[in-house]
Short mmCIF file of C-alpha atoms and ligand atoms in Angstrom, two decimals:
data_model
loop_
_atom_site.label_atom_id
_atom_site.label_comp_id
_atom_site.label_asym_id
_atom_site.label_seq_id
_atom_site.Cartn_x
_atom_site.Cartn_y
_atom_site.Cartn_z
CA MET A 1 39.35 -167.57 196.56
CA VAL A 2 39.16 -165.11 199.48
CA PHE A 3 35.95 -165.24 201.47
CA PRO A 4 34.95 -162.18 203.50
CA VAL A 5 34.03 -164.40 206.44
CA ARG A 6 37.44 -166.08 206.85
CA GLY A 7 38.51 -166.07 210.48
CA LYS A 8 34.99 -165.64 211.86
CA SER A 9 33.33 -168.18 214.10
CA ILE A 10 29.82 -169.44 214.79
CA LEU A 11 28.13 -171.21 217.65
CA LEU A 12 26.01 -173.92 216.04
CA ILE A 13 23.04 -175.24 218.00
CA ILE A 14 21.74 -178.52 216.62
CA GLY A 15 18.16 -179.35 217.55
CA GLY A 16 16.45 -182.72 217.29
CA GLY A 17 15.24 -183.39 213.76
CA ILE A 18 16.01 -185.62 210.83
CA ALA A 19 17.62 -182.59 209.12
CA ALA A 20 20.38 -182.61 211.77
CA TYR A 21 22.58 -184.66 209.44
CA LYS A 22 22.73 -181.66 207.08
CA SER A 23 24.33 -179.63 209.87
CA LEU A 24 27.40 -181.87 209.69
CA GLU A 25 27.71 -180.90 206.04
CA LEU A 26 27.19 -177.25 207.06
CA VAL A 27 30.18 -177.45 209.44
CA ARG A 28 32.35 -178.80 206.59
CA ARG A 29 31.26 -176.11 204.13
CA LEU A 30 31.95 -173.42 206.71
CA ALA A 31 35.39 -174.88 207.47
CA GLU A 32 36.21 -174.66 203.73
CA ARG A 33 35.50 -170.93 203.99
CA GLY A 34 37.65 -170.48 207.05
CA VAL A 35 34.73 -170.22 209.48
CA LYS A 36 35.18 -172.10 212.74
CA SER A 37 32.19 -173.83 214.34
CA ARG A 38 31.69 -174.66 217.99
CA ALA A 39 28.65 -176.85 218.63
CA ILE A 40 25.90 -177.32 221.19
CA LEU A 41 23.99 -180.55 220.66
CA THR A 42 20.59 -180.80 222.33
CA ARG A 43 19.46 -184.06 223.91
CA ALA A 44 17.05 -184.59 220.99
CA GLY A 45 19.73 -183.60 218.47
CA ALA A 46 21.98 -186.33 219.86
CA GLU A 47 19.34 -188.86 218.76
CA PHE A 48 20.13 -187.90 215.13
CA VAL A 49 23.86 -187.13 215.03
CA THR A 50 26.54 -188.41 217.34
CA PRO A 51 28.71 -186.12 219.48
CA LEU A 52 31.71 -187.97 218.09
CA SER A 53 31.04 -187.13 214.42
CA LEU A 54 30.32 -183.52 215.36
CA ALA A 55 33.48 -183.25 217.48
CA SER A 56 35.60 -184.64 214.64
CA LEU A 57 34.21 -182.10 212.19
CA THR A 58 34.38 -179.07 214.47
CA GLY A 59 37.74 -180.13 215.89
CA ASP A 60 36.42 -179.17 219.29
CA GLN A 61 34.53 -180.62 222.21
CA VAL A 62 30.74 -180.76 221.78
CA TYR A 63 28.72 -178.99 224.49
CA GLN A 64 25.64 -180.88 225.67
CA ASP A 65 24.82 -180.30 229.28
CA LEU A 66 24.06 -177.13 231.20
CA PHE A 67 25.01 -178.79 234.47
CA SER A 68 28.17 -180.57 233.36
CA LEU A 69 31.10 -179.64 235.58
CA THR A 70 33.58 -180.58 232.85
CA ASP A 71 31.84 -178.41 230.24
CA GLU A 72 31.48 -175.53 232.65
CA ALA A 73 35.13 -175.82 233.70
CA ARG A 74 36.20 -175.65 230.05
CA MET A 75 33.92 -172.76 229.18
CA GLY A 76 31.02 -171.36 231.20
CA HIS A 77 27.68 -171.30 229.38
CA ILE A 78 27.52 -167.48 229.33
CA GLU A 79 30.97 -167.29 227.80
CA LEU A 80 30.02 -170.04 225.35
CA SER A 81 26.97 -168.06 224.23
CA ARG A 82 29.19 -165.08 223.41
CA SER A 83 32.25 -166.88 222.11
CA ALA A 84 31.28 -166.68 218.45
CA ASP A 85 30.39 -163.91 215.97
CA LEU A 86 27.00 -165.46 215.22
CA VAL A 87 24.70 -168.08 216.75
CA VAL A 88 23.18 -170.46 214.19
CA VAL A 89 20.33 -172.81 215.09
CA ALA A 90 20.09 -175.64 212.53
CA PRO A 91 17.81 -177.45 212.60
CA ALA A 92 15.67 -174.98 214.55
CA THR A 93 12.86 -177.16 215.87
CA ALA A 94 9.43 -175.90 216.97
CA ASP A 95 10.64 -176.55 220.51
CA LEU A 96 13.77 -174.38 220.23
CA MET A 97 11.79 -171.61 218.53
CA ALA A 98 9.18 -171.70 221.30
CA LYS A 99 11.83 -171.63 224.00
CA MET A 100 13.63 -168.65 222.52
CA ALA A 101 10.41 -166.75 221.72
CA ASN A 102 9.35 -167.13 225.36
CA GLY A 103 12.70 -166.68 227.05
CA LEU A 104 12.89 -170.18 228.54
CA ALA A 105 16.26 -171.38 229.77
CA GLY A 106 15.89 -174.95 231.01
CA ASP A 107 18.79 -176.46 229.07
CA LEU A 108 22.11 -175.45 227.55
CA ALA A 109 20.77 -174.55 224.06
CA SER A 110 17.96 -172.30 225.31
CA THR A 111 20.19 -170.72 227.96
CA ALA A 112 22.80 -169.88 225.33
CA LEU A 113 20.08 -168.33 223.12
CA LEU A 114 18.83 -166.23 226.01
CA ALA A 115 22.29 -165.18 227.21
CA THR A 116 23.90 -164.36 223.88
CA ASP A 117 24.70 -160.82 222.80
CA LYS A 118 25.34 -161.94 219.21
CA PRO A 119 22.95 -162.06 216.24
CA VAL A 120 20.98 -165.29 215.86
CA LEU A 121 20.16 -167.08 212.59
CA MET A 122 17.62 -169.91 212.59
CA ALA A 123 17.11 -172.59 209.93
CA PRO A 124 13.74 -174.11 210.85
CA ALA A 125 12.91 -177.72 210.06
CA MET A 126 9.66 -179.36 210.99
CA ASN A 127 6.55 -181.01 209.68
CA VAL A 128 4.48 -178.70 207.46
CA ARG A 129 1.45 -178.77 209.81
CA MET A 130 3.68 -177.83 212.72
CA TRP A 131 5.24 -174.97 210.71
CA GLU A 132 1.79 -173.68 209.82
CA SER A 133 0.33 -174.09 213.30
CA PRO A 134 -0.82 -170.88 215.03
CA SER A 135 1.69 -171.23 217.85
CA VAL A 136 4.70 -171.65 215.56
CA ARG A 137 3.43 -168.68 213.45
CA ARG A 138 3.21 -166.63 216.64
CA ASN A 139 6.68 -167.62 217.80
CA PHE A 140 8.10 -166.95 214.34
CA GLU A 141 6.61 -163.45 214.35
CA THR A 142 7.92 -162.75 217.85
CA LEU A 143 11.40 -163.94 216.93
CA THR A 144 11.40 -161.92 213.70
CA ARG A 145 10.43 -158.80 215.65
CA ASP A 146 13.18 -159.56 218.17
CA GLY A 147 15.65 -159.41 215.26
CA VAL A 148 16.27 -163.12 214.77
CA ARG A 149 17.12 -163.88 211.13
CA PHE A 150 15.71 -166.88 209.30
CA VAL A 151 16.82 -168.97 206.36
CA GLY A 152 14.16 -171.31 204.97
CA PRO A 153 12.27 -173.47 205.53
CA ASN A 154 11.89 -174.58 201.93
CA ASP A 155 8.98 -176.23 200.21
CA GLY A 156 9.43 -179.87 199.40
CA GLU A 157 8.74 -183.44 200.26
CA MET A 158 9.34 -184.07 203.93
CA ALA A 159 10.86 -187.09 205.60
CA CYS A 160 7.39 -187.78 207.03
CA GLY A 161 5.92 -188.07 203.51
CA GLU A 162 3.97 -184.79 203.52
CA PHE A 163 4.63 -181.91 201.13
CA GLY A 164 4.94 -178.18 201.85
CA PRO A 165 7.08 -175.66 203.72
CA GLY A 166 9.12 -177.21 206.52
CA ARG A 167 12.25 -178.67 204.94
CA MET A 168 15.41 -177.21 206.34
CA ALA A 169 17.34 -174.99 203.90
CA GLU A 170 20.24 -176.75 202.17
CA PRO A 171 23.71 -176.36 203.72
CA LEU A 172 24.91 -173.98 200.99
CA GLU A 173 21.83 -171.76 201.44
CA ILE A 174 22.58 -171.62 205.16
CA VAL A 175 26.22 -170.80 204.36
CA ALA A 176 25.02 -167.90 202.14
CA ALA A 177 22.79 -166.61 204.95
CA ILE A 178 25.69 -166.91 207.43
CA GLU A 179 27.96 -165.00 205.05
CA ARG A 180 25.40 -162.23 204.83
CA ALA A 181 24.88 -162.12 208.58
CA LEU A 182 28.64 -162.02 209.19
CA SER A 183 29.58 -159.40 206.61
CA ASP A 184 29.11 -156.25 208.62
CA ASP A 185 29.96 -153.77 205.88
CA GLY A 186 26.67 -153.95 203.91
CA PRO A 187 25.14 -150.47 203.48
CA LEU A 188 21.71 -151.86 204.40
CA LYS A 189 22.74 -153.83 207.48
CA GLY A 190 19.96 -153.67 210.08
CA VAL A 191 17.34 -152.71 207.48
CA ARG A 192 14.22 -154.82 206.87
CA ALA A 193 13.06 -154.87 203.26
CA LEU A 194 9.87 -156.15 201.68
CA VAL A 195 9.67 -156.81 197.94
CA THR A 196 6.70 -158.02 195.89
CA ALA A 197 7.26 -159.61 192.50
CA GLY A 198 5.64 -161.49 189.64
CA PRO A 199 2.05 -161.62 188.48
CA THR A 200 -0.98 -162.66 190.50
CA ARG A 201 -3.38 -165.37 189.37
CA GLU A 202 -7.09 -164.86 189.83
CA PRO A 203 -9.04 -168.11 189.47
CA LEU A 204 -12.17 -168.51 187.36
CA ASP A 205 -12.56 -172.18 188.17
CA PRO A 206 -10.16 -174.93 189.30
CA VAL A 207 -8.31 -174.96 185.95
CA ARG A 208 -8.55 -171.41 184.58
CA TYR A 209 -7.27 -168.07 185.80
CA ILE A 210 -6.65 -164.47 184.80
CA ALA A 211 -2.98 -163.42 184.94
CA ASN A 212 -0.45 -161.28 183.07
CA ARG A 213 2.96 -161.49 181.43
CA SER A 214 5.11 -160.38 184.38
CA SER A 215 8.22 -162.61 184.69
CA GLY A 216 9.21 -161.43 188.18
CA LYS A 217 12.81 -160.83 187.00
CA GLN A 218 13.04 -157.18 188.10
CA GLY A 219 11.61 -157.89 191.56
CA TYR A 220 13.83 -160.93 192.13
CA ALA A 221 16.89 -158.90 191.07
CA ILE A 222 15.93 -156.17 193.56
CA ALA A 223 15.39 -158.65 196.41
CA ASP A 224 18.78 -160.19 195.63
CA ALA A 225 20.55 -156.80 195.56
CA LEU A 226 18.92 -155.66 198.82
CA ALA A 227 19.92 -158.89 200.59
CA ARG A 228 23.47 -158.62 199.25
CA ALA A 229 23.64 -155.11 200.69
CA GLY A 230 22.85 -156.63 204.08
CA ALA A 231 19.08 -156.00 204.32
CA GLU A 232 16.95 -158.69 205.89
CA THR A 233 14.76 -159.25 202.86
CA ILE A 234 11.32 -160.80 202.46
CA LEU A 235 10.13 -161.50 198.93
CA VAL A 236 6.38 -162.00 198.42
CA SER A 237 6.15 -163.64 195.04
CA GLY A 238 3.37 -164.53 192.66
CA PRO A 239 3.82 -167.63 190.48
CA VAL A 240 7.04 -167.31 188.43
CA ALA A 241 9.68 -169.67 187.08
CA LEU A 242 12.57 -168.24 189.12
CA ALA A 243 14.55 -169.65 192.04
CA ALA A 244 14.53 -167.66 195.29
CA PRO A 245 17.73 -165.59 195.64
CA ALA A 246 20.01 -166.97 198.38
CA GLY A 247 19.47 -165.50 201.81
CA VAL A 248 16.07 -164.03 200.91
CA ARG A 249 12.97 -165.23 202.74
CA ILE A 250 10.32 -166.07 200.20
CA MET A 251 6.55 -166.16 200.70
CA ARG A 252 4.79 -167.65 197.69
CA VAL A 253 1.25 -166.54 196.90
CA ALA A 254 -1.16 -166.79 193.98
CA THR A 255 -3.91 -164.17 194.24
CA ALA A 256 -3.83 -160.43 194.98
CA ARG A 257 -5.66 -160.98 198.24
CA GLU A 258 -3.08 -163.56 199.34
CA MET A 259 -0.32 -161.13 198.35
CA LEU A 260 -1.86 -158.38 200.49
CA ALA A 261 -2.15 -160.72 203.50
CA ALA A 262 1.48 -161.86 203.10
CA CYS A 263 2.71 -158.25 202.87
CA GLU A 264 0.80 -157.24 205.99
CA ALA A 265 2.19 -160.26 207.84
CA ALA A 266 5.72 -159.29 206.76
CA LEU A 267 5.53 -155.81 208.36
CA PRO A 268 7.25 -153.95 209.91
CA ALA A 269 9.68 -153.06 207.13
CA ASP A 270 11.90 -150.03 206.62
CA VAL A 271 11.56 -150.13 202.86
CA ALA A 272 9.00 -151.82 200.59
CA VAL A 273 9.50 -152.19 196.85
CA MET A 274 6.31 -153.22 195.08
CA THR A 275 7.27 -154.59 191.69
CA ALA A 276 4.43 -157.12 191.41
CA ALA A 277 2.06 -156.82 188.48
CA VAL A 278 -1.02 -157.30 190.63
CA ALA A 279 -4.14 -158.18 188.64
CA ASP A 280 -6.45 -155.17 188.95
CA TRP A 281 -9.56 -157.32 188.80
CA ARG A 282 -10.61 -160.83 189.76
CA PRO A 283 -13.64 -162.86 188.71
CA GLU A 284 -16.37 -162.11 191.23
CA ILE A 285 -16.98 -165.82 191.66
CA ALA A 286 -14.33 -168.52 191.44
CA LEU A 287 -16.31 -171.69 190.74
CA ASN A 288 -15.44 -174.91 192.54
CA SER A 289 -15.98 -177.02 189.44
CA LYS A 290 -14.86 -176.54 185.86
CA ILE A 291 -17.08 -174.28 183.72
CA LYS A 292 -18.53 -176.48 180.95
CA LYS A 293 -19.20 -175.44 177.34
CA ASN A 294 -22.93 -175.39 176.84
CA GLY A 295 -23.33 -173.23 173.76
CA ASP A 296 -23.28 -169.84 175.54
CA ALA A 297 -20.05 -168.01 176.34
CA PRO A 298 -19.89 -167.54 180.15
CA ASP A 299 -20.76 -164.15 181.51
CA ILE A 300 -17.81 -163.32 183.76
CA ARG A 301 -18.24 -160.42 186.14
CA LEU A 302 -15.02 -158.88 187.42
CA VAL A 303 -14.55 -157.06 190.72
CA GLU A 304 -11.64 -154.84 191.72
CA ASN A 305 -8.76 -156.29 193.72
CA PRO A 306 -7.34 -154.49 196.76
CA ASP A 307 -4.53 -152.08 195.90
CA ILE A 308 -1.66 -153.44 197.97
CA LEU A 309 0.61 -150.41 197.53
CA ALA A 310 -2.15 -147.98 198.49
CA GLN A 311 -3.08 -150.11 201.51
CA LEU A 312 0.52 -150.21 202.76
CA ALA A 313 0.66 -146.42 202.34
CA ARG A 314 -2.25 -146.12 204.81
CA HIS A 315 -1.06 -148.89 207.13
CA ALA A 316 -0.26 -148.17 210.79
CA MET A 317 3.15 -149.78 210.16
CA ARG A 318 3.77 -147.93 206.88
CA PRO A 319 7.34 -148.57 205.66
CA ARG A 320 9.58 -145.51 205.92
CA LEU A 321 10.31 -145.68 202.20
CA LEU A 322 7.48 -146.99 200.03
CA ILE A 323 8.32 -147.60 196.39
CA GLY A 324 5.87 -148.51 193.63
CA PHE A 325 6.46 -149.46 190.02
CA ALA A 326 4.36 -148.15 187.18
CA ALA A 327 4.15 -150.17 184.04
CA GLU A 328 2.92 -147.81 181.33
CA THR A 329 2.58 -147.97 177.58
CA ASP A 330 2.17 -144.21 176.99
CA ASP A 331 2.73 -140.86 178.78
CA VAL A 332 5.00 -142.81 181.13
CA VAL A 333 6.15 -139.99 183.43
CA ALA A 334 2.82 -138.15 183.55
CA HIS A 335 1.01 -141.32 184.61
CA ALA A 336 3.73 -142.09 187.17
CA LEU A 337 3.42 -138.63 188.74
CA ALA A 338 -0.33 -139.09 189.11
CA LYS A 339 0.11 -142.63 190.48
CA ARG A 340 2.57 -141.45 193.12
CA THR A 341 0.04 -139.06 194.59
CA ARG A 342 -2.95 -141.34 194.16
CA LYS A 343 -1.31 -144.30 195.88
CA GLY A 344 0.65 -142.41 198.55
CA ALA A 345 4.04 -143.84 197.52
CA ASP A 346 7.34 -142.02 198.13
CA TRP A 347 8.87 -143.09 194.84
CA ILE A 348 7.40 -144.47 191.67
CA ILE A 349 9.74 -146.28 189.30
CA ALA A 350 8.10 -145.82 185.95
CA ASN A 351 8.88 -147.96 182.97
CA ASP A 352 7.63 -148.19 179.42
CA VAL A 353 6.37 -151.72 178.82
CA SER A 354 5.23 -151.18 175.26
CA GLY A 355 8.43 -152.98 174.04
CA ASP A 356 9.81 -156.30 175.32
CA VAL A 357 10.47 -155.23 178.93
CA MET A 358 8.04 -157.82 180.31
CA GLY A 359 10.00 -161.07 180.32
CA GLY A 360 13.15 -159.39 178.92
CA ASP A 361 16.44 -158.71 180.72
CA ARG A 362 16.69 -154.95 180.20
CA ASN A 363 14.74 -152.03 181.56
CA ARG A 364 14.63 -148.26 181.11
CA VAL A 365 13.14 -146.52 184.10
CA HIS A 366 12.41 -143.08 185.51
CA LEU A 367 12.51 -142.47 189.27
CA VAL A 368 9.66 -140.15 190.24
CA SER A 369 9.90 -138.70 193.76
CA ALA A 370 8.94 -135.50 195.60
CA ALA A 371 12.32 -134.15 194.45
CA GLY A 372 11.48 -134.54 190.76
CA VAL A 373 12.10 -137.02 187.96
CA GLU A 374 15.38 -138.86 187.32
CA ASP A 375 15.72 -140.51 183.91
CA TRP A 376 17.95 -143.56 184.11
CA PRO A 377 19.61 -144.90 180.96
CA ASP A 378 18.65 -148.23 179.47
CA MET A 379 20.38 -150.99 181.49
CA THR A 380 19.98 -154.60 182.60
CA LYS A 381 17.44 -155.40 185.29
CA THR A 382 20.35 -156.43 187.55
CA ASP A 383 21.91 -152.98 187.11
CA VAL A 384 18.56 -151.28 187.81
CA ALA A 385 18.44 -153.34 191.03
CA ALA A 386 21.98 -152.37 192.06
CA ARG A 387 21.40 -148.67 191.38
CA MET A 388 18.08 -148.70 193.22
CA THR A 389 19.69 -150.40 196.22
CA ALA A 390 22.36 -147.69 196.39
CA ARG A 391 19.64 -144.98 196.16
CA ILE A 392 17.59 -146.71 198.87
CA ALA A 393 20.64 -146.87 201.18
CA ARG A 394 21.30 -143.15 200.61
CA GLN A 395 17.66 -142.26 201.25
CA LEU A 396 17.35 -144.33 204.44
CA ARG A 397 20.57 -142.89 205.84
CA GLY A 398 19.23 -139.42 205.13
CA THR A 399 15.94 -140.05 206.95
CA ALA A 400 17.24 -142.26 209.77
N1 LIG B 1 -0.25 -152.36 192.76
C1 LIG B 1 -0.66 -152.96 193.92
N2 LIG B 1 -1.90 -153.53 194.00
C2 LIG B 1 -2.75 -153.48 192.93
C3 LIG B 1 -2.32 -152.86 191.74
C4 LIG B 1 -1.06 -152.32 191.69
O1 LIG B 1 0.10 -152.98 194.89
N3 LIG B 1 -3.94 -154.03 193.03
C5 LIG B 1 1.09 -151.74 192.73
C6 LIG B 1 2.06 -152.39 191.80
O2 LIG B 1 2.83 -153.40 192.45
C7 LIG B 1 2.93 -151.21 191.39
C8 LIG B 1 1.99 -150.04 191.42
O3 LIG B 1 0.91 -150.43 192.27
O4 LIG B 1 3.95 -150.96 192.33
C9 LIG B 1 1.44 -149.60 190.12
O5 LIG B 1 0.93 -150.68 189.40
P1 LIG B 1 0.20 -150.47 188.01
O6 LIG B 1 -0.33 -151.76 187.54
O7 LIG B 1 1.10 -149.68 187.10
O8 LIG B 1 -0.95 -149.48 188.48
P2 LIG B 1 -2.49 -149.59 188.49
O9 LIG B 1 -2.97 -149.14 189.81
O10 LIG B 1 -2.91 -150.95 188.08
O11 LIG B 1 -2.87 -148.48 187.45
P3 LIG B 1 -3.31 -148.62 185.92
O12 LIG B 1 -3.59 -150.07 185.67
O13 LIG B 1 -4.49 -147.74 185.85
O14 LIG B 1 -2.13 -148.09 185.15
#
């Protein structure tokens, strides 16, 4: 098989964390694809993997010390920071993230991150409380704004016994993200994309909720297609039974209000595609204990949820191209035209959901924009995603 990344090289910075052992596997997987790795091992990283095992796998010396005469004689740290096509930090610890976000340069790893002129990809790994701490959130936002790409962290059980986001992405996921970062021919390279998908769940009590039949398939297919085209893609997803597409950063939410907060946190974005079937209403009160049967049916008062699409349209960081979906059962195009104006979207992708579109694999859509209405033929959701991605690339180039 021919891989597009054959012949490229990365500078791998290994921070101190239990996930460091996965980085050895990463080096092997990259070598299989013809990607050469050169490694910097931090002092803490060397507590988890040995320089010897790393040197055998990379087939090169391992760089450890900013002030080592031997290392500097072989390759100066500035040259080292620019010697590869991409800098990959895996595991990216809270410490390395903080150093890069603040421009510190007290050791070889942070100096290389500060001195490099190449794109940087980080695969964070840390305890869930650390990942969710305000300072790591702040550093993450700063780094994202500075153009650093991220893969993971994933949800899961951590080595420390806790559960939640913080596990480093698996080696093959990191490989996929590296392949994306290295393939410079994607039509959406340099573009930031936000996609919402799936239903939202609005709780009545701890065991019951209001939701809808959205499967998330169309939104996941769009996120996948955008990322494949080179866009840095964030997928804000309601509860669905789908795996995150490789190389896409996923933010999982349950309610409409959580979805709105996640979207706002994900800005700025060049393009936003809102495929989520957001529940229009939520129970006014979500009870803390289960509603019991006592002879009377409960009186449930509903209140309106925020309209995420409309709020992004009014946002100070409004995406350049804002795309909504309109699920309709009748007068599809007429409703879509009205929705476009009402919500302030640039495009509305209208589809007729009176059949088996929800949960199915096919879709028939109409693209409603200021230029008019395009009727697309019936096709798979994957094909809708590919065609939309091509249209998005054309549109963004035209308005750049
Ligand atoms: N949408 C949203 N937030 C909401 C409701 C909808 O962001 N609270 C977005 C959807 O993701 C979609 C578009 O708005 O991109 C249209 O969704 P739809 O459910 O068709 O529109 P509604 O506003 O709910 O209109 P109606 O139910 O009256 O058809």
